[in-house]
Tab-separated table of C-alpha atoms and ligand atoms in Angstrom:
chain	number	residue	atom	x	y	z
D	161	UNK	CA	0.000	0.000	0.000
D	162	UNK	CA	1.077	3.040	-0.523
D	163	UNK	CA	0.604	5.745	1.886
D	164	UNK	CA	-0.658	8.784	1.621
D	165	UNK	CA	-0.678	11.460	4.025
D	166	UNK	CA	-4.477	11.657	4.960
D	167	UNK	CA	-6.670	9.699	6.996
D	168	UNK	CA	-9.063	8.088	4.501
D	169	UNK	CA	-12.224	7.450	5.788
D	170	UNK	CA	-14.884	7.368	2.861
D	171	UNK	CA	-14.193	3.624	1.739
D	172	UNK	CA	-17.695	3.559	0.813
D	173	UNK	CA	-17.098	6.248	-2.018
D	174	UNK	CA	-14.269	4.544	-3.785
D	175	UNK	CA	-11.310	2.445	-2.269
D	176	UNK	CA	-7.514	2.757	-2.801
D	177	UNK	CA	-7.073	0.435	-5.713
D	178	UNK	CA	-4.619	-2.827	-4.464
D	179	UNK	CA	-1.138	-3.199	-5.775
D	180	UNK	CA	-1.269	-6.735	-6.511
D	181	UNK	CA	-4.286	-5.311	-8.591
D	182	UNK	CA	-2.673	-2.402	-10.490
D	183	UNK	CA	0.461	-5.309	-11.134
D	184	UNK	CA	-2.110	-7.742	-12.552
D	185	UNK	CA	-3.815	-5.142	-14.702
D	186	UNK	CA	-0.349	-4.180	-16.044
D	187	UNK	CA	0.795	-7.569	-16.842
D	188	UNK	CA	-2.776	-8.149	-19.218
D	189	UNK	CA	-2.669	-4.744	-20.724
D	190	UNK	CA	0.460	-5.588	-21.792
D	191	UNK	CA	1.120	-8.989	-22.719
D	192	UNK	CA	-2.825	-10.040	-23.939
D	193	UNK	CA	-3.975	-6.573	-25.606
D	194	UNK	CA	-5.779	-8.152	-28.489
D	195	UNK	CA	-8.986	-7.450	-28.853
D	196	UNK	CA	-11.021	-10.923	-27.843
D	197	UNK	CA	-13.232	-10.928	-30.766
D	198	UNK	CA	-10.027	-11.419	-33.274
D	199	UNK	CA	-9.237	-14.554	-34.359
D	200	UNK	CA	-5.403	-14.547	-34.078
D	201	UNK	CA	-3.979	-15.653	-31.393
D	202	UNK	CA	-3.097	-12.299	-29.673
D	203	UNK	CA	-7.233	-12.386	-29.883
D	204	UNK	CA	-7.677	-15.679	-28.207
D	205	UNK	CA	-5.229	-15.288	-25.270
D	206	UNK	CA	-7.649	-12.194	-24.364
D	207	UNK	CA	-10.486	-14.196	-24.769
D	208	UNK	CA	-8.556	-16.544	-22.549
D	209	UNK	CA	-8.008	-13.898	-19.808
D	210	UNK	CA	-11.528	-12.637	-20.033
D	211	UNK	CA	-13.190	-15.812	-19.489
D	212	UNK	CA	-10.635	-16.758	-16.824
D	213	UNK	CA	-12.169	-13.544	-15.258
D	214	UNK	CA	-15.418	-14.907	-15.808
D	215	UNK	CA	-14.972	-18.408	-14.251
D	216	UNK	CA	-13.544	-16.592	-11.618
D	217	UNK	CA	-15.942	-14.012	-10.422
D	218	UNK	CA	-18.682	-16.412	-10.769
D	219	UNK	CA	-17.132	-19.202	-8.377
D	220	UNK	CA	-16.568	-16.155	-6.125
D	221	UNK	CA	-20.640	-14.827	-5.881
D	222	UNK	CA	-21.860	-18.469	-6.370
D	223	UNK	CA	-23.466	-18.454	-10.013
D	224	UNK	CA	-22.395	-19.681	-13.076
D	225	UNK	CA	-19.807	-17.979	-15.132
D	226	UNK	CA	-21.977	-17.919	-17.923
D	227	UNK	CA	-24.180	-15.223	-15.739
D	228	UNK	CA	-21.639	-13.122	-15.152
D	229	UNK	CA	-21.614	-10.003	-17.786
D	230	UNK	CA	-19.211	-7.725	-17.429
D	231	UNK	CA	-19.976	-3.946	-17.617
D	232	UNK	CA	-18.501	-0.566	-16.886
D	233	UNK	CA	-19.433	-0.145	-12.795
D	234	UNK	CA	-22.290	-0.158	-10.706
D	235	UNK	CA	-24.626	2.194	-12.209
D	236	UNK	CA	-24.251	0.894	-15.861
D	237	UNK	CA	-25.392	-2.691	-13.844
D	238	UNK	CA	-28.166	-1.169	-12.123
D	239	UNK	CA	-29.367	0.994	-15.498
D	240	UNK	CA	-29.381	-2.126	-17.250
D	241	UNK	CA	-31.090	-4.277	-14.639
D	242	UNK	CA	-34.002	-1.263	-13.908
D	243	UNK	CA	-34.288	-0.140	-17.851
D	244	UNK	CA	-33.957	-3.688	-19.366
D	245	UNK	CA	-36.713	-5.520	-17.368
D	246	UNK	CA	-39.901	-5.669	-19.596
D	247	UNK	CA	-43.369	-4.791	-18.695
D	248	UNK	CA	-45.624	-2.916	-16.709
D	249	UNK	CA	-45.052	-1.991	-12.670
D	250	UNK	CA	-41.504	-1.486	-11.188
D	251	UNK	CA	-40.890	-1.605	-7.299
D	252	UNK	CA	-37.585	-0.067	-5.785
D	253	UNK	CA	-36.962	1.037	-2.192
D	254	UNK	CA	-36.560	4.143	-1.572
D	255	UNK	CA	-33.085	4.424	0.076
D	256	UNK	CA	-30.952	2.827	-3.438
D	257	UNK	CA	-28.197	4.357	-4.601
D	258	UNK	CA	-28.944	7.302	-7.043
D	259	UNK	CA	-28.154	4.822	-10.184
D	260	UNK	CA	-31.331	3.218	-8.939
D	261	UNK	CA	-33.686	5.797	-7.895
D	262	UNK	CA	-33.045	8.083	-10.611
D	263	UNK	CA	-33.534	5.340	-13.229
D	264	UNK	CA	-36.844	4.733	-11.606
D	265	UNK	CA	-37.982	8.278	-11.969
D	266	UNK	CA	-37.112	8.406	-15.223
D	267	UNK	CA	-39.313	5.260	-16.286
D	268	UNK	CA	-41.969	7.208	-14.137
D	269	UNK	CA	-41.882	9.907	-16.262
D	270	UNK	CA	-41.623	7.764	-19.262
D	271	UNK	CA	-45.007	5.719	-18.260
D	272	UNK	CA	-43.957	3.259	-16.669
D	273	UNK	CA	-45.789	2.865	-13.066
D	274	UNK	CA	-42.788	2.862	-10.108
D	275	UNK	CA	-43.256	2.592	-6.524
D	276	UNK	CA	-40.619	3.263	-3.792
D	277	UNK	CA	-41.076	1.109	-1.328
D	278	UNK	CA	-40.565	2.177	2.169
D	279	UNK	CA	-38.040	1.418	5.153
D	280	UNK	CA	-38.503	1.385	8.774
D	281	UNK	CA	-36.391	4.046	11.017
D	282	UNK	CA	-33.862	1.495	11.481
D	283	UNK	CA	-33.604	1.817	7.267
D	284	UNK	CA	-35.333	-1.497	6.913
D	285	UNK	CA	-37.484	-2.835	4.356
D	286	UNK	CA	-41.228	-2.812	5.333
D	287	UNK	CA	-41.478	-6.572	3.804
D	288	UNK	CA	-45.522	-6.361	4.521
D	289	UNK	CA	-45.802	-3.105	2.723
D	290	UNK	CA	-43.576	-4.741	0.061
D	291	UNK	CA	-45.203	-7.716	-0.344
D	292	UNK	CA	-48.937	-5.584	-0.554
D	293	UNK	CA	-47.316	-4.217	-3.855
D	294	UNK	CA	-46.277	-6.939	-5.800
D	295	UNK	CA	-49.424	-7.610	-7.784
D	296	UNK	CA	-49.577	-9.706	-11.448
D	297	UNK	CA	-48.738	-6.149	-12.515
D	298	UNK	CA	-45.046	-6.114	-11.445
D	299	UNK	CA	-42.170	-7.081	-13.317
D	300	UNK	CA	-39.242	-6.154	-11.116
D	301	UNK	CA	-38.436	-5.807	-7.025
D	302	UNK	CA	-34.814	-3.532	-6.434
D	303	UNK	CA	-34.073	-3.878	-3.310
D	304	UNK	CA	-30.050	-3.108	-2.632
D	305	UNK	CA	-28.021	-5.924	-0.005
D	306	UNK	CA	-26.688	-3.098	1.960
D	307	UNK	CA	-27.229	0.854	2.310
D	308	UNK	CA	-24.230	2.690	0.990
D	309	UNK	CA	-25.057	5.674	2.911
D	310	UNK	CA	-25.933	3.825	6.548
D	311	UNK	CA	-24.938	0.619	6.196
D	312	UNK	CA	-28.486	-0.946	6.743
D	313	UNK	CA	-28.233	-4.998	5.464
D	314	UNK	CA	-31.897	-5.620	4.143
D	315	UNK	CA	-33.244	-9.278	4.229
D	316	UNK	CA	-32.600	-9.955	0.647
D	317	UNK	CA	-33.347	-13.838	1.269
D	318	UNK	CA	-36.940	-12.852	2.548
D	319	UNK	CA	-37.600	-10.484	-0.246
D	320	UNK	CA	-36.146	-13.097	-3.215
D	321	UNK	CA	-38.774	-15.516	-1.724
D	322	UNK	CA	-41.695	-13.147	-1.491
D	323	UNK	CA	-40.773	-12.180	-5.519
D	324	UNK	CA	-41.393	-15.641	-6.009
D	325	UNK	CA	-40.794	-17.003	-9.577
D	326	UNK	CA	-42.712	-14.705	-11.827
D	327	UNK	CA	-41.950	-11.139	-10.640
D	328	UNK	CA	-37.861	-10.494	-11.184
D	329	UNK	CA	-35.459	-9.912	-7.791
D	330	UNK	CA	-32.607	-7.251	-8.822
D	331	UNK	CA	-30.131	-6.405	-5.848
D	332	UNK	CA	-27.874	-3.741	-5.862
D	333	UNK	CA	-24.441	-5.745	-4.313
D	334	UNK	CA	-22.128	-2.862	-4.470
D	335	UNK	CA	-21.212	-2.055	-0.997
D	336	UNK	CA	-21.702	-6.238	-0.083
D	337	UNK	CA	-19.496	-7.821	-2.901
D	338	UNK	CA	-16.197	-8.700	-0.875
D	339	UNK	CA	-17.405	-7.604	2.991
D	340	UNK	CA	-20.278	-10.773	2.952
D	341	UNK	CA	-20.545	-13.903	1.337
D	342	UNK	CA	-22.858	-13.960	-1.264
D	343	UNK	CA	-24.680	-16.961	-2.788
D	344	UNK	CA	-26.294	-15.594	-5.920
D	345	UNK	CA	-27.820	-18.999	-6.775
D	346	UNK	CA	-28.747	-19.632	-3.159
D	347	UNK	CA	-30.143	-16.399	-2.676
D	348	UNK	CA	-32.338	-16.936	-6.332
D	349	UNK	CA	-31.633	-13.307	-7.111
D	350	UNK	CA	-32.436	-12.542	-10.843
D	351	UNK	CA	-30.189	-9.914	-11.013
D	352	UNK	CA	-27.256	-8.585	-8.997
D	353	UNK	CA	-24.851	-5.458	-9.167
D	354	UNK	CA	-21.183	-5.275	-8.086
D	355	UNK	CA	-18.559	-2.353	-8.733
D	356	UNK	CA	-14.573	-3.131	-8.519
D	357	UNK	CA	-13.368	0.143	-7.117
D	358	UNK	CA	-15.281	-0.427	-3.738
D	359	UNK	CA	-13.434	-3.376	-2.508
D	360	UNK	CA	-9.856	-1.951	-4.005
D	361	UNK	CA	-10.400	-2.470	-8.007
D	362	UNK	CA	-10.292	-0.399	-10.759
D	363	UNK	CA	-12.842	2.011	-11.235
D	364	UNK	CA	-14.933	1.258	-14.613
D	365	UNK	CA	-15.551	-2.192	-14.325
D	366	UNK	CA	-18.266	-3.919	-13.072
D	367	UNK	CA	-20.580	-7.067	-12.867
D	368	UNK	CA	-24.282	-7.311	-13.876
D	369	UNK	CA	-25.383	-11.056	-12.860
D	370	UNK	CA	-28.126	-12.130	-14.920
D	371	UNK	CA	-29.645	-15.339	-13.619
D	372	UNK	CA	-30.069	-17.880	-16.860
D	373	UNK	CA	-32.985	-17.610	-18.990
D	374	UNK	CA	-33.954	-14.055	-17.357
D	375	UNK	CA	-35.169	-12.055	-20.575
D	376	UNK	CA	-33.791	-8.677	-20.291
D	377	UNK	CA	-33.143	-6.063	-23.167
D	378	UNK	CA	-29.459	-5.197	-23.383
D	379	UNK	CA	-28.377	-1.259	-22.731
D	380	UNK	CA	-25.773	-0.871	-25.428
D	381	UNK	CA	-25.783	-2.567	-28.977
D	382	UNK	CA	-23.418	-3.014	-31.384
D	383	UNK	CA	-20.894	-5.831	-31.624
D	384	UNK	CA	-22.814	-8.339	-29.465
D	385	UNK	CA	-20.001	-8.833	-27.029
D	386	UNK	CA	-21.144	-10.513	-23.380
D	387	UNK	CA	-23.421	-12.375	-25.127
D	388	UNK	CA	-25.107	-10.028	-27.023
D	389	UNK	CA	-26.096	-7.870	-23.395
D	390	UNK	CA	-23.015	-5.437	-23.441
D	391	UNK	CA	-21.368	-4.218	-26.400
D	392	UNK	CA	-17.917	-2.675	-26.674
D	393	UNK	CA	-15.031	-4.179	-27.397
D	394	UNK	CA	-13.872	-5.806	-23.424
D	395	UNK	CA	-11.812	-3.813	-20.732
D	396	UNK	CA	-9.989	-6.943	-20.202
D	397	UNK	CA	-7.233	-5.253	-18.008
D	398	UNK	CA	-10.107	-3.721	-15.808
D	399	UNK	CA	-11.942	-7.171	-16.013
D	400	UNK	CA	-8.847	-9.272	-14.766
D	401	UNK	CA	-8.199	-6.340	-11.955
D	402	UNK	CA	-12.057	-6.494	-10.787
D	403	UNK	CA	-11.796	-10.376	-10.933
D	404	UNK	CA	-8.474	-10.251	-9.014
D	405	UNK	CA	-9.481	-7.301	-6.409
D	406	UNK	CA	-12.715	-9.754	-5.431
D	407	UNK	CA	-10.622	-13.126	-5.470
D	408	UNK	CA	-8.200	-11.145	-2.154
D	409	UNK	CA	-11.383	-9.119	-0.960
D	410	UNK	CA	-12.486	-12.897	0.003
D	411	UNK	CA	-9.667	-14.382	0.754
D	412	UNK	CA	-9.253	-12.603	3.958
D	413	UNK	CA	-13.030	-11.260	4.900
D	414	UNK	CA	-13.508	-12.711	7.772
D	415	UNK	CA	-10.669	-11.517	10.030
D	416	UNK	CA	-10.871	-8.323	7.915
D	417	UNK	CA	-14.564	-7.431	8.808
D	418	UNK	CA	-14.197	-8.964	11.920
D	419	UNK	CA	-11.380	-6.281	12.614
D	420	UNK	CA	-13.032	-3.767	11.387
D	421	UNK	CA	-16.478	-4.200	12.741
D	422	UNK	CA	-14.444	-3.274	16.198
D	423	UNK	CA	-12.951	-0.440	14.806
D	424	UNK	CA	-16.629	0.639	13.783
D	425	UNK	CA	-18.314	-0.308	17.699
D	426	UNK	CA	-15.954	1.769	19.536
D	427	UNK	CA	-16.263	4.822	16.599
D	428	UNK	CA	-20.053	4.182	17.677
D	429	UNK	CA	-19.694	4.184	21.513
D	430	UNK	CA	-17.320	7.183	21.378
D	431	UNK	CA	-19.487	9.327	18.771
D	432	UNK	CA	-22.351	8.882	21.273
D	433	UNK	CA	-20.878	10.479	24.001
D	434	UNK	CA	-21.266	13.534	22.394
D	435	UNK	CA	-24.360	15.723	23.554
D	436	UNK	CA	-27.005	15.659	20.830
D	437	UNK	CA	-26.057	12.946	18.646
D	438	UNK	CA	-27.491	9.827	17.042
D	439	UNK	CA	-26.362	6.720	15.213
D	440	UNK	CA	-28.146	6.412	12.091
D	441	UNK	CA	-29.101	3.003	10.661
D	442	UNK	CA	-29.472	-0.473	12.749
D	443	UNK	CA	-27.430	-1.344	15.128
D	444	UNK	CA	-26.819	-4.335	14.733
D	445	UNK	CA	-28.221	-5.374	11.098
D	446	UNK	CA	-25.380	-3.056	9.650
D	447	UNK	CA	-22.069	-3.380	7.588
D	448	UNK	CA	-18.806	-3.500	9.329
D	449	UNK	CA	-17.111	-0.807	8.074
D	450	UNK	CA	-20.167	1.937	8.170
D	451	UNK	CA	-20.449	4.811	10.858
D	452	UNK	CA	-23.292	7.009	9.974
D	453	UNK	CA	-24.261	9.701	12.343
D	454	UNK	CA	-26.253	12.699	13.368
D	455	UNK	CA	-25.535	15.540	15.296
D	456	UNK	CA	-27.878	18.066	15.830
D	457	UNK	CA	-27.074	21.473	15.110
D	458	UNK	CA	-24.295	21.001	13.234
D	459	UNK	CA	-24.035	21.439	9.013
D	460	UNK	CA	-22.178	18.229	7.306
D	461	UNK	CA	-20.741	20.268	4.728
D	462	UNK	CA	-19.036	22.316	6.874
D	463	UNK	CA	-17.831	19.454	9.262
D	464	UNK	CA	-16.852	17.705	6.226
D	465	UNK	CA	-14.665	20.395	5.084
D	466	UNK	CA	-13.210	21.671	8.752
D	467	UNK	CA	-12.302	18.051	9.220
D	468	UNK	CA	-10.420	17.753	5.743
D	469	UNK	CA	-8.459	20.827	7.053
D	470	UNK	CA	-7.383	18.438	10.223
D	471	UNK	CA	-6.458	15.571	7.210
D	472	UNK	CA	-9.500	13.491	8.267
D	473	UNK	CA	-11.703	12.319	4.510
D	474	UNK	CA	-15.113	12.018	5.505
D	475	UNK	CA	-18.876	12.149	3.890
D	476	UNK	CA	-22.182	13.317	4.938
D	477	UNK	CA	-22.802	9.893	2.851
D	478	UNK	CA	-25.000	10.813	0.133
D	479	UNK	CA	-23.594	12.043	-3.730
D	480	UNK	CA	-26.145	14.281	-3.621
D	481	UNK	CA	-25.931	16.162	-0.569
D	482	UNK	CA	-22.727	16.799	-1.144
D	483	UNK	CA	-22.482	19.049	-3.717
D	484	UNK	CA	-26.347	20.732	-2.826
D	485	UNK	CA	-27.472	21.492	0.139
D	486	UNK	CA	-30.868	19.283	-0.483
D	487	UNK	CA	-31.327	16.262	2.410
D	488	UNK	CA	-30.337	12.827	1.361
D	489	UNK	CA	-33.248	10.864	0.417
D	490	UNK	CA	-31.748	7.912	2.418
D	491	UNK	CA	-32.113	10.116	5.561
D	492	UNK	CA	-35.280	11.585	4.477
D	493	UNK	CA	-36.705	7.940	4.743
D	494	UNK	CA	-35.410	6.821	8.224
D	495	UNK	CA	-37.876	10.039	9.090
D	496	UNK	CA	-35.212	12.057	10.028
D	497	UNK	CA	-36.270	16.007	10.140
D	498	UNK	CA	-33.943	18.524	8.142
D	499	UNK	CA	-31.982	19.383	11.011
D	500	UNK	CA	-31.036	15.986	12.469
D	501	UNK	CA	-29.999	15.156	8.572
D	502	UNK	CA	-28.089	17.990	7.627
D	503	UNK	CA	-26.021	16.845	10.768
D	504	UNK	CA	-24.616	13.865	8.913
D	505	UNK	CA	-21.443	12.109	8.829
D	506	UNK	CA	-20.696	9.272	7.387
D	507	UNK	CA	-17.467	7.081	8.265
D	508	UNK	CA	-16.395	4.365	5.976
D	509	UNK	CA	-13.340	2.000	6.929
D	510	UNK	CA	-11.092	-0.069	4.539
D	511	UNK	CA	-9.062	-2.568	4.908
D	512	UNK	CA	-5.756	0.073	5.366
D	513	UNK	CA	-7.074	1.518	8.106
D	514	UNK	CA	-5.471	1.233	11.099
D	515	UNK	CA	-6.891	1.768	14.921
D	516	UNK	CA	-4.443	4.109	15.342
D	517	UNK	CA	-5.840	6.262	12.504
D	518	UNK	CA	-9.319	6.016	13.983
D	519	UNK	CA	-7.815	7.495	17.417
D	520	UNK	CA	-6.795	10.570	15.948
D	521	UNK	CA	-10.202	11.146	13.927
D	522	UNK	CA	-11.738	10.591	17.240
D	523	UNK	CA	-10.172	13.209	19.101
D	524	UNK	CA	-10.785	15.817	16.155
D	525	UNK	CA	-14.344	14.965	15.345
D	526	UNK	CA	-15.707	16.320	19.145
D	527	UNK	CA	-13.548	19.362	18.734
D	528	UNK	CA	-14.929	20.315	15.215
D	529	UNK	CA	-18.270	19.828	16.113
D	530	UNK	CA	-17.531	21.771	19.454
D	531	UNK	CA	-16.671	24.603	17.437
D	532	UNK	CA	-19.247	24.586	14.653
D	533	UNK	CA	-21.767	24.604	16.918
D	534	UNK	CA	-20.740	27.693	18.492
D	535	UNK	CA	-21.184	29.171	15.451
D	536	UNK	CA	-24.363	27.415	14.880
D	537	UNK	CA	-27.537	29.435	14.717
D	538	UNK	CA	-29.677	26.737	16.117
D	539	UNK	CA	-30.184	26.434	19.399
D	540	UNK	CA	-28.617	22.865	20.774
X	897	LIG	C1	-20.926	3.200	-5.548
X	897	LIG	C2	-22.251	2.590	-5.656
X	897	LIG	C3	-22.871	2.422	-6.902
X	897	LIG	C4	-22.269	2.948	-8.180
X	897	LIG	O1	-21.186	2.177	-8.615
X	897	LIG	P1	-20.210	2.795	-9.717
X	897	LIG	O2	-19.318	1.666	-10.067
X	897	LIG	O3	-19.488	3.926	-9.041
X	897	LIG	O4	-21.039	3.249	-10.846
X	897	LIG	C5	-24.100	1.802	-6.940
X	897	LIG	N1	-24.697	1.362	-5.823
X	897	LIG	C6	-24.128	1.498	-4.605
X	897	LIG	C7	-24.833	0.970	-3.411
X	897	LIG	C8	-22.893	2.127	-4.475
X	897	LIG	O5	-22.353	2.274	-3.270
């Protein structure tokens, strides 16, 4: 690893990408650049490498390597999972990512009928209000493994079973893929979205697992590649570097989360001894690396940016409120009011960070909020 002189803790954004990644990506790129469609042999030892990948990722999430298609990230997954699904009545919940619940507007506005199903405080599915929607009507359930933004695991096995076999399970896997097993066939998920760069692989490259015989138009034609679902000639650098990031992610995941779920309890415990302030997300039903929090009073942009001057990387947690000042939609659902979720701060630990790292941020945090809050109009 290479260090860098900041304490990074938004590993829930994007991750530091592995060197025994960046060394395996190097080595394809340049011994086995042909292009895998070409018949020479350049050609075939791509193809080679590509459906190495393949066999690869596939053993890894439990599924066939045949459903595994290979696409640029996350949101390119979920775009094709939400947009590609045929027919009438689409149900997501209404804390997924943006790739998710912007998708789903857009089919709203383009006639298609969407609901967003809603969570519990805790940032639970309601499964009975869930289940109450899926009529004959509905052609796809979203519901995401884990909340990027608090860390909330939903019971995807419950939800796969109330989908049954005629409406279509999608799960967003981003923020599980590497930190919990995952069984796709077990689980009898339809469809399932994973991004390298959040468990220390390239950025760009990404898995969309499409359950066999699942009828789903493909997002980008031309050339047919990944069996006719995702033209464009292959990243096959990025593919071997995703495939390769996911192989170490498991290798180690139990002592790793394990480790870091500690790291996360006693951020917990000491965050809550500050006056006015409130874990958000379960307790317990949560991901090991994810802090979220809430402290009343205070404005997350500005902690966010008084803490980067102390060398401490942070997040309010959502994309969107942090570049507007609008309240993240995940926070907005828990039933938190505007004050209690402007207050955010979201801590996200990787597998660099060290318990000595998480002292320091824990001395800063209370003094930073200390002094924004003396500045704070609001009474506290
Ligand atoms: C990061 C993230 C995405 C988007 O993945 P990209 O590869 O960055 O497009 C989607 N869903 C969740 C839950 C995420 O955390």
């Amino acid at each position: 690893m290479i260090a860098v002189d900041k304490i990074y803790l938004d590993n829930a954004a994007t991750t530091q990408i592995d060197e025994k990644v960046l060394e395996e990506m190097q080595r394809v790129a340049l011994e086995n650049y042909g292009n895998a469609s070409s018949l020479h042999s350049l050609g075939q030892n791509a193809l080679e490498e590509l459906e190495k990948a393949r066999e690869k990722t596939a053993k890894l999430l439990g599924c066939k390597a045949s459903e595994i298609y290979f696409t640029s990230g996350g949101s390119e997954s979920n775009n094709t999972a939400i947009k590609g699904a045929a027919g009438k009545k689409l149900i997501v919940s209404a804390v997924e990512h943006p790739s998710i619940i912007k998708t789903a507007e857009f089919l709203k506005e383009n006639r298609r009928e969407v609901v967003f199903a809603p969570v519990d405080e805790k940032g639970i599915i309601k499964l009975e209000e869930l289940k109450k929607e899926i009529t004959s009507e509905t052609a796809l359930v979203s519901v995401m493994h884990a909340n990027n933004e608090i860390g909330s695991i939903q019971p995807v096995k419950e939800i796969a079973e109330l989908c049954g076999e005629k409406v279509l399970f999608h799960s967003d896997m981003v923020q599980t893929a590497g930190k919990l097993e995952i069984d796709l066939h077990k689980l009898n998920a339809d469809l399932a979205s994973v991004s390298g760069h959040k468990f220390y692989g390239p950025k760009g490259n990404g898995v969309l697992y499409i359950k066999e015989d699942t009828k789903l138009d493909a997002l980008i034609h031309g050339g047919g590649q990944e069996n006719k679902m995702r033209s464009g000639t292959e990243n096959i650098p990025g593919i071997a570097g995703f495939s390769k990031a996911l192989e170490l992610a498991y290798k180690n995941r139990e002592t790793e989360m394990q480790r870091q779920e500690k790291i996360r309890d006693k951020i917990i415990q000491s965050l809550l001894e500050i006056k006015k302030s409130k874990l958000n997300g379960h307790e317990k039903q949560r991901l090991s690396n994810n802090v979220n929090f809430s402290f009343f009073g205070v404005e997350g942009e500005a902690l966010i940016t008084m803490l980067d001057f102390e060398g401490i990387q942070a997040s309010t947690g959502s994309a969107c409120s942090s570049k507007s000042l609008k309240i993240s939609h995940v926070l907005k659902a828990i039933g938190l009011d505007h004050i209690w979720a402007h207050g955010s701060l979201r801590i996200s630990l990787g597998k660099n960070n060290s318990e000595k790292e998480v002292e320091v941020a824990l001395e800063k945090i209370p003094e930073v909020i200390e002094k924004l809050r003396k500045m704070s109009s609001v009474k506290i």
